[in-house]
mmCIF file of C-alpha atoms in Angstrom:
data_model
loop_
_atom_site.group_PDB
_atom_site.id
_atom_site.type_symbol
_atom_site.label_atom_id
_atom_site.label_comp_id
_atom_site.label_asym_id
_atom_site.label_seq_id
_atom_site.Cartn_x
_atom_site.Cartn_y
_atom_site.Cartn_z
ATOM 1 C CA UNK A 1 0.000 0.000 0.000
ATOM 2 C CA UNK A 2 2.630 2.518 1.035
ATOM 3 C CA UNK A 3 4.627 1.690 -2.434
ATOM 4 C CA UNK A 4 1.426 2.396 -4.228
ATOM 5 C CA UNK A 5 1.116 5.768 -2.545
ATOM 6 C CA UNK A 6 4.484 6.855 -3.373
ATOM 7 C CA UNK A 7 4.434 5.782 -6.858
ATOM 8 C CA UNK A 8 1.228 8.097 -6.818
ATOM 9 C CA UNK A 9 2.759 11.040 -5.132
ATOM 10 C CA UNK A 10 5.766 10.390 -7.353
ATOM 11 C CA UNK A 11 3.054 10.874 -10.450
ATOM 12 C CA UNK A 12 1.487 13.970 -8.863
ATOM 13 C CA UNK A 13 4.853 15.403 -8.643
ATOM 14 C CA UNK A 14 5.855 15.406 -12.511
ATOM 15 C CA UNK A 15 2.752 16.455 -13.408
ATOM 16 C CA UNK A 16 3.453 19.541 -11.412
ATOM 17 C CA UNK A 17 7.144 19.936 -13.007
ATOM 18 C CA UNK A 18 5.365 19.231 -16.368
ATOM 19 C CA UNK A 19 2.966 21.772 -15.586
ATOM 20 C CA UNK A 20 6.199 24.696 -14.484
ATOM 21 C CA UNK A 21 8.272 23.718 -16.728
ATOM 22 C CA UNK A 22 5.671 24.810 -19.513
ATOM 23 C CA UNK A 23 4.774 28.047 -17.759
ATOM 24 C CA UNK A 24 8.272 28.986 -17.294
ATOM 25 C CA UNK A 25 9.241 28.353 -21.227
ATOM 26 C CA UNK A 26 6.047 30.170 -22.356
ATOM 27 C CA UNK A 27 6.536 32.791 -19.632
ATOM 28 C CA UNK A 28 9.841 33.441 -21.016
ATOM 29 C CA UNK A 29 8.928 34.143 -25.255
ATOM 30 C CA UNK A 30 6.246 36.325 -23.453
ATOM 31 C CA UNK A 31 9.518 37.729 -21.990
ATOM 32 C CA UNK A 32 11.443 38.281 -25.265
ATOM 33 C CA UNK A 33 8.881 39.998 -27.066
ATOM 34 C CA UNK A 34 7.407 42.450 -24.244
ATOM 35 C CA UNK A 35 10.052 45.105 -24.633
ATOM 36 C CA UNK A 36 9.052 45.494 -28.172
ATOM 37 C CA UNK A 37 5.238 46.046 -27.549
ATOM 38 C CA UNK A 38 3.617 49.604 -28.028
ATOM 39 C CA UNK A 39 4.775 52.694 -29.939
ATOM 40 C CA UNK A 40 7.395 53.234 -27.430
ATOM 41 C CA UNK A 41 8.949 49.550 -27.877
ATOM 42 C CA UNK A 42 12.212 48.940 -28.702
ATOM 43 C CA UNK A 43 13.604 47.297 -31.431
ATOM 44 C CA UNK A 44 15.332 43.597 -31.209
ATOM 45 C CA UNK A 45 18.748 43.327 -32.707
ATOM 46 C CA UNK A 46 18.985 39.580 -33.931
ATOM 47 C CA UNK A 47 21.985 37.745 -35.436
ATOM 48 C CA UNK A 48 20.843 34.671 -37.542
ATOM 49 C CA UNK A 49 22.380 31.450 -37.961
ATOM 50 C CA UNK A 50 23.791 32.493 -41.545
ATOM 51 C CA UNK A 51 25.318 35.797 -40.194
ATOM 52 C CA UNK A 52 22.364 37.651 -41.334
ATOM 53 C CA UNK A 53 21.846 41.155 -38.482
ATOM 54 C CA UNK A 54 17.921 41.705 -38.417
ATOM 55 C CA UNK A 55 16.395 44.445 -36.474
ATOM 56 C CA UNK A 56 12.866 44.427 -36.144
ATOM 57 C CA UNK A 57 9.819 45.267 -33.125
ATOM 58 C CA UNK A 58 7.456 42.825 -34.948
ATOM 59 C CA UNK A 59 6.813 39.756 -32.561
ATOM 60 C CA UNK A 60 5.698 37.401 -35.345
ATOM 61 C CA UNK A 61 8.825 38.438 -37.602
ATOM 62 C CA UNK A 62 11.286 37.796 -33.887
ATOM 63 C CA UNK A 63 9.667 34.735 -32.719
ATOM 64 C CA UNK A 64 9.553 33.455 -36.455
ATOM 65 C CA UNK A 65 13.814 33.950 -36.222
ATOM 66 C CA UNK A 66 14.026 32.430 -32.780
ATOM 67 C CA UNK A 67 15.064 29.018 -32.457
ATOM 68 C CA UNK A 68 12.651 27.450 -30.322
ATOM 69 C CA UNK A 69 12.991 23.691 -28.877
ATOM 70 C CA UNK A 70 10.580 23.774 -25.851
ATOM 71 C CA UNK A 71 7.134 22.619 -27.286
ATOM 72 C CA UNK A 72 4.882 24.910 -25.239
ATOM 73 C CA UNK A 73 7.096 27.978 -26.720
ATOM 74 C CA UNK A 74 6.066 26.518 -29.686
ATOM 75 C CA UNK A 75 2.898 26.974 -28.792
ATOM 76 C CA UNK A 76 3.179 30.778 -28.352
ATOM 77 C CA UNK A 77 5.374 31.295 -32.032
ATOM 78 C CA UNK A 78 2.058 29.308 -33.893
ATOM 79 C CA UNK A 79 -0.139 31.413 -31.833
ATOM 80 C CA UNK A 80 1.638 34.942 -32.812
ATOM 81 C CA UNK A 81 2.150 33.334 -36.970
ATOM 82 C CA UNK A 82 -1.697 32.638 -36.348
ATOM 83 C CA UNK A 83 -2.289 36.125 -35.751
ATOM 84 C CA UNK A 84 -0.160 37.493 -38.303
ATOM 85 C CA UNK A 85 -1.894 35.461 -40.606
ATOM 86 C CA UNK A 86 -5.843 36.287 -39.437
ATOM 87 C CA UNK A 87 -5.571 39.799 -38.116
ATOM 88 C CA UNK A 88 -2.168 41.262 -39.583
ATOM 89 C CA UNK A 89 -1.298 42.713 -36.160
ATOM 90 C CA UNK A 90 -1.551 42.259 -32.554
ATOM 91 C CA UNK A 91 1.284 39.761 -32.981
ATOM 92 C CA UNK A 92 3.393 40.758 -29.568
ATOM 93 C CA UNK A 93 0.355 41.543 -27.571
ATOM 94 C CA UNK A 94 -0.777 38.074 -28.209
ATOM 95 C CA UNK A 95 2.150 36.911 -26.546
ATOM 96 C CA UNK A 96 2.164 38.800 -23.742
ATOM 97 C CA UNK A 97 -1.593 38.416 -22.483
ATOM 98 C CA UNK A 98 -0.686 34.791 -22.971
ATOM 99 C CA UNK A 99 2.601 34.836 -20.690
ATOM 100 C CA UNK A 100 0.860 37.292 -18.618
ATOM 101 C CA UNK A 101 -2.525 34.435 -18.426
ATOM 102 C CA UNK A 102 0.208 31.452 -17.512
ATOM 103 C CA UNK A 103 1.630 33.330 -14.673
ATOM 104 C CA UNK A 104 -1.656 34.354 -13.143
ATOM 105 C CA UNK A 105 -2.389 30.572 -13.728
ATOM 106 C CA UNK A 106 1.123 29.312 -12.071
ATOM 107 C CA UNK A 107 0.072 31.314 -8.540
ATOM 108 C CA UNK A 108 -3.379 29.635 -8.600
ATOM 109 C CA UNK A 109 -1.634 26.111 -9.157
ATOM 110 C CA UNK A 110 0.522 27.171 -6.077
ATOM 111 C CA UNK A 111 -2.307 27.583 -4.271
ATOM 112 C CA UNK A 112 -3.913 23.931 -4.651
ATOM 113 C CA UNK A 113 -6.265 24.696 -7.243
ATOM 114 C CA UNK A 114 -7.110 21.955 -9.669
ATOM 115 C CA UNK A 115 -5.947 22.628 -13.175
ATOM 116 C CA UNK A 116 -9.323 21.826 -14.490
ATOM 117 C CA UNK A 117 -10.973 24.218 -12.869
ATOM 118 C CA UNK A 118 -8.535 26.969 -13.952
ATOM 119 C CA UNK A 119 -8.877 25.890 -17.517
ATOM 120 C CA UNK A 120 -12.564 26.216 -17.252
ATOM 121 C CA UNK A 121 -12.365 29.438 -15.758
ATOM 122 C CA UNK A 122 -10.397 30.958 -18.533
ATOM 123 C CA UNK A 123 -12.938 29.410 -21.236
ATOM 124 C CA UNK A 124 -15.748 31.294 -19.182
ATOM 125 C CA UNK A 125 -13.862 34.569 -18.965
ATOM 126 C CA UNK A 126 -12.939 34.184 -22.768
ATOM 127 C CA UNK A 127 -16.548 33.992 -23.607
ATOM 128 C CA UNK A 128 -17.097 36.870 -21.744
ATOM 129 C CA UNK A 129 -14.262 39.032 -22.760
ATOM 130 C CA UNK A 130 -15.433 38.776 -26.324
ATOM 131 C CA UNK A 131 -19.119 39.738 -25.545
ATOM 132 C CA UNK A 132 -17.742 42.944 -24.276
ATOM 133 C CA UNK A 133 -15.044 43.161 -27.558
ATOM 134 C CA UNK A 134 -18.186 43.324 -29.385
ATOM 135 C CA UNK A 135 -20.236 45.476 -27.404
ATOM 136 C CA UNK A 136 -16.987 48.366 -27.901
ATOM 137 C CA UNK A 137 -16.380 47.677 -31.411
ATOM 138 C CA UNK A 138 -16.881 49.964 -33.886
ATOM 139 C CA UNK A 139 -18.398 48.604 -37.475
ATOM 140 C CA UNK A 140 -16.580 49.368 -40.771
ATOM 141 C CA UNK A 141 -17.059 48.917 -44.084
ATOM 142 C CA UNK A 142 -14.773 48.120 -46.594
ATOM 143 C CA UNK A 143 -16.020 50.981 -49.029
ATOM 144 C CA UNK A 144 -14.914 53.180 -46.290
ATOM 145 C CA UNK A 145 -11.401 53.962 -47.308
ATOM 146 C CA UNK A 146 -10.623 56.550 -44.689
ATOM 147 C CA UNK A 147 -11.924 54.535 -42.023
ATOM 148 C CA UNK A 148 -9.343 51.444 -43.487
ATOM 149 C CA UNK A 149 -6.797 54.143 -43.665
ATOM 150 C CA UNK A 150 -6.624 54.902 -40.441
ATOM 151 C CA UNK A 151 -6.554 51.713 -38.844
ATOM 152 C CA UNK A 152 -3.498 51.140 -41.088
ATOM 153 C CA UNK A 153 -2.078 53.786 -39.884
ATOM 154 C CA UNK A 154 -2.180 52.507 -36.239
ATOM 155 C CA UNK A 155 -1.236 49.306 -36.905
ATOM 156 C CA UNK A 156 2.163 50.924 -38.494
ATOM 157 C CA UNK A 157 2.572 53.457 -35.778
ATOM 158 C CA UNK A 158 4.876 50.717 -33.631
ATOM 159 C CA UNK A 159 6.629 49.598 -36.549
ATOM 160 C CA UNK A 160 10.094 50.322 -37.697
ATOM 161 C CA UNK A 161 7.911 52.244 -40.509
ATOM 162 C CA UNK A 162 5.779 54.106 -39.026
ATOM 163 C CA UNK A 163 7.366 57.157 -39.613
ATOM 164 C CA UNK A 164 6.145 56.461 -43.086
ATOM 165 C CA UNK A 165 2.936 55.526 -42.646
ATOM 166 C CA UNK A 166 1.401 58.390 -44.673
ATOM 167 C CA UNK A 167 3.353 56.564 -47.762
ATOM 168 C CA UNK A 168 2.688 52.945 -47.130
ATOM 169 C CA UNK A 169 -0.834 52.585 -45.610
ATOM 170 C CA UNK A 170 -2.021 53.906 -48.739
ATOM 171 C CA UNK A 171 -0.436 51.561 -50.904
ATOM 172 C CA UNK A 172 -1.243 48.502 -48.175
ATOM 173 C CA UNK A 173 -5.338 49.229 -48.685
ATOM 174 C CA UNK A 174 -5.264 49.939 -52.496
ATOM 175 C CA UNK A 175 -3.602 46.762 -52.673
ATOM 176 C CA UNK A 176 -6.160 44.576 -50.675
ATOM 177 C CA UNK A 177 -8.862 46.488 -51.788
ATOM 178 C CA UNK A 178 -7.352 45.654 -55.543
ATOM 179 C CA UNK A 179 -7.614 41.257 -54.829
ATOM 180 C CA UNK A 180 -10.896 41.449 -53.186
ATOM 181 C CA UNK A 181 -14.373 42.501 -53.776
ATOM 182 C CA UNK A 182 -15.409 45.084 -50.947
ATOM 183 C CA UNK A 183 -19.164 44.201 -51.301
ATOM 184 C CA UNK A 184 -18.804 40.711 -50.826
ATOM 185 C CA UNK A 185 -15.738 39.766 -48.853
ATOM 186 C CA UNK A 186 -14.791 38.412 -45.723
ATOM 187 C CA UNK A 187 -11.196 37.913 -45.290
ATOM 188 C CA UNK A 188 -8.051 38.227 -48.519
ATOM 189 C CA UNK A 189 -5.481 35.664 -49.564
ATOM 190 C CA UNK A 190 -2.217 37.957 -48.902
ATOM 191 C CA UNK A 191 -0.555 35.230 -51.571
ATOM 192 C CA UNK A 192 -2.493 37.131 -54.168
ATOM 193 C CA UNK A 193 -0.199 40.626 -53.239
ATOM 194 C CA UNK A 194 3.326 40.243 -54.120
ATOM 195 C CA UNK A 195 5.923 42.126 -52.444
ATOM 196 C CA UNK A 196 9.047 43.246 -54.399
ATOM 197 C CA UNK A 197 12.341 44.225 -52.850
ATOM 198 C CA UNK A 198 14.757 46.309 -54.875
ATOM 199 C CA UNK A 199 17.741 47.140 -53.425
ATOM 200 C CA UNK A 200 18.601 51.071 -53.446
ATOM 201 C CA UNK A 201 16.393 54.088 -52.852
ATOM 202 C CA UNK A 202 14.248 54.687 -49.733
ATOM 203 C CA UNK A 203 11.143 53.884 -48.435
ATOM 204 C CA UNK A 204 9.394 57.272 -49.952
ATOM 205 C CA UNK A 205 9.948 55.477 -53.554
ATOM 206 C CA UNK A 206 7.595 52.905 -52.788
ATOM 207 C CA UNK A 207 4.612 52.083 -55.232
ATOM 208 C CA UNK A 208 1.784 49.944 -56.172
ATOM 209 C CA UNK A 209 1.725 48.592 -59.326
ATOM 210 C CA UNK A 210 -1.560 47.169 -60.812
ATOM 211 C CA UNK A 211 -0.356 43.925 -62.359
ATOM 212 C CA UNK A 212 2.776 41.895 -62.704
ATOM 213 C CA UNK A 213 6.403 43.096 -61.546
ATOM 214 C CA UNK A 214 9.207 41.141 -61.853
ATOM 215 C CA UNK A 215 12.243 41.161 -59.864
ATOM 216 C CA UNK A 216 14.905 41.640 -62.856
ATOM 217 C CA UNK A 217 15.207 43.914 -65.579
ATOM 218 C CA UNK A 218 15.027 42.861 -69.198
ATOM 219 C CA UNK A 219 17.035 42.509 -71.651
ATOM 220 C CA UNK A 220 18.147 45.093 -74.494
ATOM 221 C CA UNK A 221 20.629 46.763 -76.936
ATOM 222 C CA UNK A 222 21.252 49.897 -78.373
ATOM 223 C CA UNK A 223 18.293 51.012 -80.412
ATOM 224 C CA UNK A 224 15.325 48.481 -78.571
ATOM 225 C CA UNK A 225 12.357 49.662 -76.964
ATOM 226 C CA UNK A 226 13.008 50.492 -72.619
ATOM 227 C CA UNK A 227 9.318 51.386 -72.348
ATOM 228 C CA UNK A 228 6.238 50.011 -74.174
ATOM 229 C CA UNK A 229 2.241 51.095 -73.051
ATOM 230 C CA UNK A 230 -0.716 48.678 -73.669
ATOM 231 C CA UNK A 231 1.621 45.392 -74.530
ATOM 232 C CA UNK A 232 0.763 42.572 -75.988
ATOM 233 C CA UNK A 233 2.781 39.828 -74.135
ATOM 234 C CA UNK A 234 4.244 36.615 -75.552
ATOM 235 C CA UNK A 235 5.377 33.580 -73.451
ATOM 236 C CA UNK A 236 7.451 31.021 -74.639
ATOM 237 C CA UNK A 237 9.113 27.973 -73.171
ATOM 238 C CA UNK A 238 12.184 27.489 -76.090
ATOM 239 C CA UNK A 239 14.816 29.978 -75.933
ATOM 240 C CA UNK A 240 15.953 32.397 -78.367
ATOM 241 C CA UNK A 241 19.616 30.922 -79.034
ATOM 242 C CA UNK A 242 21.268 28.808 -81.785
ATOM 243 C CA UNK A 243 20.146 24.657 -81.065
ATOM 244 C CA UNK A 244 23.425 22.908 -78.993
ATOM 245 C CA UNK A 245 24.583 19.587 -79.354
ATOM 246 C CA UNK A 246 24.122 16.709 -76.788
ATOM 247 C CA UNK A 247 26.444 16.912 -73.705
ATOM 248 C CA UNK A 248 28.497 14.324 -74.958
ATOM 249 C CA UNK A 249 29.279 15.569 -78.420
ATOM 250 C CA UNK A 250 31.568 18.541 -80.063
ATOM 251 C CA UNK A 251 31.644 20.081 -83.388
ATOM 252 C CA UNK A 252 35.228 20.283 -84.626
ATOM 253 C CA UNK A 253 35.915 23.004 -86.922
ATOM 254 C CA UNK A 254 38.566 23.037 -88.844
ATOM 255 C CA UNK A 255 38.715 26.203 -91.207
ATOM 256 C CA UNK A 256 37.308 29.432 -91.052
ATOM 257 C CA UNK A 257 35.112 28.912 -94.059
ATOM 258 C CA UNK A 258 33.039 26.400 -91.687
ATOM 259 C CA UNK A 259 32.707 29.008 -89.249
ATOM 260 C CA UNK A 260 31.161 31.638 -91.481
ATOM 261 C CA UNK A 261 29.033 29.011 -92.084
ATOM 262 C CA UNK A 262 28.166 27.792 -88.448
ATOM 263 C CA UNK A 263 27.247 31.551 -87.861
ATOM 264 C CA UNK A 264 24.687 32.152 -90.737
ATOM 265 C CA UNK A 265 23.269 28.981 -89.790
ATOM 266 C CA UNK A 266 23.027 30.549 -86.017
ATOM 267 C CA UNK A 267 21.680 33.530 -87.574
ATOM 268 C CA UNK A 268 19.264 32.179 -90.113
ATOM 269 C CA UNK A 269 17.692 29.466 -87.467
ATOM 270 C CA UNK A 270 17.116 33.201 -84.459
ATOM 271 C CA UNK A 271 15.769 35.286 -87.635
ATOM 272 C CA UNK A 272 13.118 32.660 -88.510
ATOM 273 C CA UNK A 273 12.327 32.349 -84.557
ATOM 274 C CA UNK A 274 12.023 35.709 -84.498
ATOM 275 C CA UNK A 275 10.349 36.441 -87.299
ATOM 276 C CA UNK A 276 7.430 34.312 -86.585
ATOM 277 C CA UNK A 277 7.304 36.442 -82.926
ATOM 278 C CA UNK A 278 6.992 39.168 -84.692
ATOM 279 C CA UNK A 279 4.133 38.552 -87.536
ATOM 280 C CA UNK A 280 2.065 36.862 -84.231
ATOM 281 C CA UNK A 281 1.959 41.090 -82.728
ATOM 282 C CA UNK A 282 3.453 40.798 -79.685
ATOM 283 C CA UNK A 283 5.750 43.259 -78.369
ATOM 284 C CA UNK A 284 7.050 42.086 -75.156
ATOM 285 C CA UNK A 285 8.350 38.544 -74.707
ATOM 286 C CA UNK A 286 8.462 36.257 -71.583
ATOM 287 C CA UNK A 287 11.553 33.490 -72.174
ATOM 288 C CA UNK A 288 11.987 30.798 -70.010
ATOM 289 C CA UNK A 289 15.407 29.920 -68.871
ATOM 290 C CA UNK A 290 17.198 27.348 -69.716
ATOM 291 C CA UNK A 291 20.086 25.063 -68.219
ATOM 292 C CA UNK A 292 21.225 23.181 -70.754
ATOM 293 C CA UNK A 293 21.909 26.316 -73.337
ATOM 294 C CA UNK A 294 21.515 29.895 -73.232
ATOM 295 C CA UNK A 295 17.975 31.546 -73.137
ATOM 296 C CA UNK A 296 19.353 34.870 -75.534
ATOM 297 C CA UNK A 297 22.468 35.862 -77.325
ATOM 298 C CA UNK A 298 23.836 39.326 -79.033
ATOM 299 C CA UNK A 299 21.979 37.814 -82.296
ATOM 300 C CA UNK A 300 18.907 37.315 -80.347
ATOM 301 C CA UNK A 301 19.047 41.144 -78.724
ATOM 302 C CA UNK A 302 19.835 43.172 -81.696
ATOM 303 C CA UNK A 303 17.071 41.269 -84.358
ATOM 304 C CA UNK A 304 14.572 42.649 -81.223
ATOM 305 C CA UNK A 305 15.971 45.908 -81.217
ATOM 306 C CA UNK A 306 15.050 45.907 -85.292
ATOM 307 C CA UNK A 307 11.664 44.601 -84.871
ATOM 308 C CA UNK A 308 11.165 46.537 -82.154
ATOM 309 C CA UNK A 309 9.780 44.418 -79.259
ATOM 310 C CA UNK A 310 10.791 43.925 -76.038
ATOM 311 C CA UNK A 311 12.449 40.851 -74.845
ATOM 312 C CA UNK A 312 12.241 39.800 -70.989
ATOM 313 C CA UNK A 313 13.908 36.414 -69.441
ATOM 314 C CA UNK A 314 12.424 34.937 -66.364
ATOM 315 C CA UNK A 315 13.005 31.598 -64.512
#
């Protein structure tokens, strides 16, 4: 009987390390990210595992970079992605109402009550916590654009931008309001707004762009088009270079007749490729890459520059 009772107690008492041990890991993320909450927060200097320095006050971009092990930290890095994700913000403050909810639970556990009945309790004063969310909300509507605006606007006013808020909030609701019908909509697929980083400039250059942007420039020579309105766009999967031989095989050439030749053959084969672009009216072409040969050559860029379209190589 009396081993039975200390295998019991024995039971009771990892439990209760289980228990601490997860309120002290969660307590300490909460920890991490607290500094950084508010406009007043500081920023988090971070040194990543490939040398990378990274200074942000966002606690789903710091948590994201921190290498957690503990599984109820975890916990608190899906939680603050989850946010991110749903709401866009709130992403710190998650984090700490969470650590600050575990240590008000930690002192009731010291105190002998049950952990079921502290779990309950915090389902009962969720429930009621959102009643009176809703009660002091505030409706808006999606055709209001000032409203959207300013909401923005507060969301970027603890960010490392939010000096430039008047620039960027603009461009962040054109650009949902662009992928979503206002009338109708619930919620927007961020996948379906692309974000483009170009190195150089500052954050005043910023713009939206209605349509596609690419990350590299395209390609041209002296006398081709840099700009072209109202395009009619071609995509093609072959590239725009002379055919190559296997891997395995070489041409051997042995005078410089044979070369002359080789090259009008090169020439001849791009003219007829690009000829055909031509008489089919488009003016800007999409190549994909190649690794087995190259996508362009000189050839290739100067019979655009004649026919005047635009040539443009992506992956």
């Amino acid at each position: 009987m009396s081993g039975q009772s200390g295998e019991m107690l024995q039971e009771r008492q990892k439990g209760k390390d289980v228990r601490m041990s997860n309120i002290v890991a969660a307590k300490a993320v909460a920890a991490a990210v607290r500094t950084s909450l508010g406009p007043r927060g500081m920023d988090k200097l971070m040194q990543l595992g490939d040398g990378e320095v990274l200074i942000s006050n966002d606690g789903a971009t710091i948590l994201s970079k921190m290498k957690v092990l503990h599984p109820a930290a975890k916990m608190l890095v899906e939680m603050s992605r989850s946010q991110d994700v749903e709401a866009g913000d709130g992403t710190t403050s998650v984090c700490v109402i969470a650590g600050a909810l575990l240590e008000a639970a930690g002192d009731l556990l010291a105190k002998g009550i049950h952990p079921t009945a502290i779990a309950g309790a915090f389902v009962q004063a969720a429930v009621h916590a959102e009643k009176i969310l809703e009660g002091a909300s505030v409706p808006v509507e999606l055709s209001d654009r000032d409203s959207l605006l300013s909401a923005v606007e507060t969301c970027l006013s603890s960010k490392v931008v939010g000096q430039d808020s008047d620039v960027l909030a603009p461009i962040a609701v054109d650009a949902v309001l662009g992928v979503i019908n206002p009338e109708t909509a619930t919620n927007v697929d961020l996948r379906n707004v692309r974000v483009v980083l170009q190195e150089g400039g500052t954050v005043d250059e910023s713009e939206l762009v209605e349509g596609l942007v690419f990350n590299r420039g395209s390609k041209k020579t002296a006398g081709g088009p840099s700009r072209i309105e109202n395009a009619k766009i071609g995509l093609i999967q072959f590239c725009l270079s002379a055919p190559k031989t296997d891997m395995e095989n070489n041409v051997v050439v042995s005078d410089y007749a044979a070369m002359d030749r080789i090259l009008r053959e090169e020439r001849k084969y791009i003219l007829g490729l690009c000829k055909k672009i031509k008489k089919s009216g488009c003016n800007v072409l999409l190549i994909q890459k190649s690794i087995l040969r190259d996508a362009y050559n000189e050839v290739c860029l100067n019979l655009c520059a004649v026919g005047k379209f635009l040539p443009y190589f992506i992956l």
